CSV table of C-alpha atoms and ligand atoms in Angstrom, one decimal:
chain,number,residue,atom,x,y,z
A,300,MET,CA,-1.5,-35.0,-9.9
A,301,THR,CA,-1.0,-31.7,-11.7
A,302,THR,CA,1.7,-29.5,-10.3
A,303,HIS,CA,1.2,-25.8,-10.3
A,304,THR,CA,4.6,-24.2,-10.4
A,305,ILE,CA,4.1,-20.5,-11.2
A,306,THR,CA,7.0,-18.6,-12.6
A,307,ALA,CA,7.4,-14.9,-13.3
A,308,GLN,CA,9.6,-13.6,-16.0
A,309,TRP,CA,10.8,-10.0,-16.2
A,310,ASP,CA,9.6,-7.9,-19.1
A,311,GLU,CA,11.8,-5.1,-20.4
A,312,ILE,CA,11.7,-2.4,-17.7
A,313,PRO,CA,11.7,1.1,-19.2
A,314,GLU,CA,14.3,3.5,-17.8
A,315,ASN,CA,11.6,5.8,-16.6
A,316,ALA,CA,9.4,3.0,-15.1
A,317,ASP,CA,7.1,3.9,-12.2
A,318,ASP,CA,8.9,2.5,-9.1
A,319,ARG,CA,5.7,2.1,-7.2
A,320,ALA,CA,4.2,0.0,-10.0
A,321,LEU,CA,7.4,-2.0,-10.2
A,322,VAL,CA,7.8,-2.7,-6.5
A,323,GLU,CA,4.4,-2.5,-5.0
A,324,GLY,CA,2.3,-3.2,-8.0
A,325,ARG,CA,4.7,-6.0,-9.1
A,326,ALA,CA,4.3,-4.9,-12.8
A,327,PHE,CA,6.6,-5.6,-15.7
A,328,ARG,CA,6.4,-9.4,-15.3
A,329,THR,CA,4.9,-12.2,-17.4
A,330,PHE,CA,3.5,-15.2,-15.6
A,331,ARG,CA,3.1,-18.8,-16.4
A,332,CYS,CA,2.1,-22.0,-14.6
A,333,SER,CA,3.4,-25.4,-15.3
A,334,CYS,CA,-0.2,-26.7,-15.8
A,335,GLY,CA,-0.6,-24.5,-18.8
A,336,THR,CA,-3.4,-22.3,-17.5
A,337,PRO,CA,-3.1,-18.9,-19.2
A,338,LEU,CA,-2.1,-16.2,-16.8
A,339,PRO,CA,-2.3,-13.0,-18.7
A,340,ASN,CA,-1.7,-10.6,-15.8
A,341,ARG,CA,-0.7,-10.4,-12.1
A,342,ALA,CA,-4.4,-10.7,-11.0
A,343,ALA,CA,-4.8,-13.9,-12.9
A,344,ALA,CA,-1.6,-15.3,-11.4
A,345,GLU,CA,-2.7,-14.4,-7.9
A,346,LEU,CA,-6.1,-16.0,-8.4
A,347,HIS,CA,-4.5,-19.2,-9.7
A,348,ALA,CA,-2.1,-19.2,-6.8
A,349,SER,CA,-4.9,-18.9,-4.4
A,350,GLU,CA,-6.9,-21.6,-6.1
A,351,THR,CA,-4.0,-24.0,-5.9
A,352,GLY,CA,-3.2,-23.3,-2.2
A,353,GLN,CA,-0.2,-21.1,-2.9
A,354,CYS,CA,0.7,-17.7,-1.4
A,355,THR,CA,-0.6,-14.9,-3.5
A,356,VAL,CA,2.4,-12.7,-2.9
A,357,CYS,CA,5.3,-15.0,-3.9
A,358,LEU,CA,3.0,-17.2,-6.0
A,359,GLY,CA,4.3,-20.3,-4.2
A,360,SER,CA,8.0,-19.7,-4.7
A,361,ALA,CA,8.6,-18.6,-1.1
A,362,ASP,CA,10.9,-15.9,-2.5
A,363,GLU,CA,10.1,-12.4,-3.8
A,364,GLU,CA,12.2,-10.9,-6.5
A,365,ILE,CA,11.7,-7.2,-5.9
A,366,VAL,CA,13.8,-5.9,-8.8
A,367,PRO,CA,15.6,-8.1,-11.3
A,368,GLY,CA,18.4,-9.8,-9.4
A,369,PHE,CA,17.3,-8.9,-5.9
A,370,VAL,CA,15.5,-11.7,-4.1
A,371,ARG,CA,14.3,-11.8,-0.6
A,372,ARG,CA,12.3,-14.4,1.3
A,373,CYS,CA,8.5,-13.9,1.1
A,374,ALA,CA,7.3,-12.2,4.3
A,375,ALA,CA,3.6,-12.7,3.6
A,376,CYS,CA,3.8,-16.5,4.0
A,377,ALA,CA,6.9,-16.8,6.3
A,378,ALA,CA,8.7,-18.1,3.2
A,379,THR,CA,6.6,-21.3,3.0
A,380,GLY,CA,4.9,-20.5,-0.3
A,381,ARG,CA,1.6,-21.7,1.2
A,382,ARG,CA,-1.7,-19.9,1.1
A,383,ASN,CA,-2.9,-21.3,4.5
A,384,VAL,CA,0.2,-19.9,6.2
A,385,GLN,CA,-0.3,-16.6,4.4
A,386,LEU,CA,-3.9,-16.5,5.8
A,387,VAL,CA,-2.8,-17.2,9.3
A,388,TRP,CA,-0.1,-14.6,9.0
A,389,GLU,CA,-2.6,-12.0,7.8
A,390,VAL,CA,-4.7,-12.6,10.9
A,391,ALA,CA,-1.6,-12.2,13.0
A,392,HIS,CA,-0.8,-8.9,11.3
A,393,GLY,CA,-4.3,-7.7,12.3
A,394,GLU,CA,-3.7,-8.9,15.8
A,395,ALA,CA,-0.4,-7.1,16.0
A,396,GLU,CA,-2.1,-3.9,14.9
A,397,GLN,CA,-4.5,-4.3,17.8
A,398,VAL,CA,-2.0,-5.0,20.6
A,399,ILE,CA,1.0,-2.9,19.4
A,400,THR,CA,-0.3,0.6,19.6
A,401,LEU,CA,1.4,3.9,18.9
A,402,ASP,CA,1.2,4.9,22.6
A,403,LEU,CA,2.9,1.6,23.6
A,404,VAL,CA,5.8,2.1,21.1
A,405,ARG,CA,6.1,5.8,22.0
A,406,GLY,CA,6.5,4.9,25.7
A,407,LEU,CA,9.2,2.3,24.8
A,408,VAL,CA,11.0,4.8,22.7
A,409,ASP,CA,11.0,7.3,25.6
A,410,GLY,CA,13.2,4.8,27.5
A,411,PHE,CA,16.0,5.2,25.0
A,412,PRO,CA,18.0,8.3,25.8
A,413,GLY,CA,20.1,8.1,22.6
A,414,PRO,CA,19.8,6.4,19.2
A,415,PHE,CA,18.0,3.1,19.0
A,416,ARG,CA,17.5,0.3,16.4
A,417,LEU,CA,14.3,-1.2,15.1
A,418,SER,CA,15.3,-4.6,16.6
A,419,GLU,CA,15.8,-3.0,20.0
A,420,VAL,CA,12.3,-1.5,20.1
A,421,ALA,CA,10.9,-4.8,18.7
A,422,ASP,CA,12.6,-6.8,21.5
A,423,ALA,CA,11.3,-4.3,24.1
A,424,THR,CA,7.8,-4.7,22.7
A,425,ARG,CA,7.9,-8.5,22.9
A,426,LEU,CA,9.2,-8.3,26.4
A,427,THR,CA,6.5,-5.8,27.5
A,428,LEU,CA,3.7,-7.8,26.0
A,429,GLY,CA,5.2,-11.2,26.8
A,430,LEU,CA,5.2,-12.3,23.2
A,431,PRO,CA,7.4,-15.3,22.2
A,432,LEU,CA,9.5,-14.8,19.1
A,433,GLY,CA,7.5,-15.6,15.9
A,434,ARG,CA,4.1,-15.4,17.6
A,435,LEU,CA,3.2,-12.1,15.9
A,436,PRO,CA,4.8,-10.0,13.2
A,437,VAL,CA,6.2,-7.5,15.8
A,438,GLY,CA,9.1,-6.1,13.7
A,439,PRO,CA,6.9,-5.0,10.7
A,440,ARG,CA,4.3,-3.4,13.0
A,441,VAL,CA,6.9,-1.6,15.1
A,442,ARG,CA,8.7,-0.4,11.9
A,443,ASP,CA,5.4,1.0,10.6
A,444,LEU,CA,4.8,2.9,13.9
A,445,LEU,CA,8.3,4.2,14.0
A,446,ARG,CA,8.0,5.5,10.4
A,447,GLU,CA,4.7,7.1,11.4
A,448,MET,CA,6.5,8.9,14.3
A,449,GLU,CA,9.3,9.9,11.9
A,450,ALA,CA,6.7,11.3,9.4
A,451,ALA,CA,5.1,13.3,12.3
A,452,GLY,CA,8.5,14.8,13.2
A,453,GLU,CA,9.0,13.0,16.5
A,454,LEU,CA,11.9,10.9,15.3
A,455,VAL,CA,14.7,11.2,12.8
A,456,MET,CA,16.2,8.3,11.0
A,457,LEU,CA,20.0,8.1,11.3
A,458,SER,CA,20.7,5.2,9.0
A,459,ALA,CA,21.6,5.2,5.4
A,460,PRO,CA,19.8,2.6,3.3
A,461,ASP,CA,21.5,-0.9,3.2
A,462,GLU,CA,20.5,-1.4,-0.4
A,463,MET,CA,19.6,1.0,-3.2
A,464,LEU,CA,17.7,-1.2,-5.6
A,465,ARG,CA,16.8,1.4,-8.2
A,466,GLY,CA,18.8,4.5,-7.3
A,467,PRO,CA,17.6,6.3,-4.3
A,468,SER,CA,13.9,5.8,-5.0
A,469,VAL,CA,13.7,2.1,-4.1
A,470,VAL,CA,15.8,1.4,-1.0
A,471,LEU,CA,15.9,-1.2,1.7
A,472,TYR,CA,16.8,-0.8,5.4
A,473,ARG,CA,17.7,-3.9,7.4
A,474,ASP,CA,17.7,-2.7,11.0
A,475,PRO,CA,17.5,1.1,10.8
A,476,GLN,CA,18.4,3.4,13.6
A,477,TRP,CA,16.4,6.4,14.8
A,478,GLN,CA,16.7,9.1,17.4
A,479,ARG,CA,14.1,11.2,19.2
A,480,VAL,CA,13.8,14.8,18.2
A,481,SER,CA,14.4,16.7,21.4
A,482,PRO,CA,11.8,19.3,22.1
A,483,ALA,CA,13.2,22.8,21.5
A,484,SER,CA,14.6,24.3,24.6
A,485,PRO,CA,12.8,27.4,25.8
B,201,LIG,ZN1,-1.5,-24.2,-12.6
B,202,LIG,ZN1,4.7,-16.0,-0.1
């Protein structure tokens, strides 16, 4: 049986590299598979991963190296490296978008008089909907909605980033804290 271990190797990253291309576009990498199939670019690597039953985000490794030297577990496939798990998880993401609405999260946030953490709102969401842990990607969906409320000026983020991966432009938050913006007093 042929094994298909896909590896990615970093290219030289220019000083002025586009951070979006680097992090979201996953550029500046060269790919190869242990079976010898040529993988000239990211799209070819993703296609080959999919053909061989592997997650198209981590290419089967279960880890994601976001910038050189910073690795985190692949969220797309629950760190299994498997395409079938990734597909199930994609459906779960869609379901989470349906059941966890902006109104629901806004209502939960209203129950916190002071600052609150992402994990606290995620726990409150699970409790309200009666969702067991790990059933739906609650945390990522709640985070997206809280960031949406932040962008709309309803919330302010209080936390500083936990990791600055490429200066202040690529940052990571583990369990950020927000606070409601009180309506201006008359
Ligand atoms: Zn292969
Ligand atoms: Zn993966």
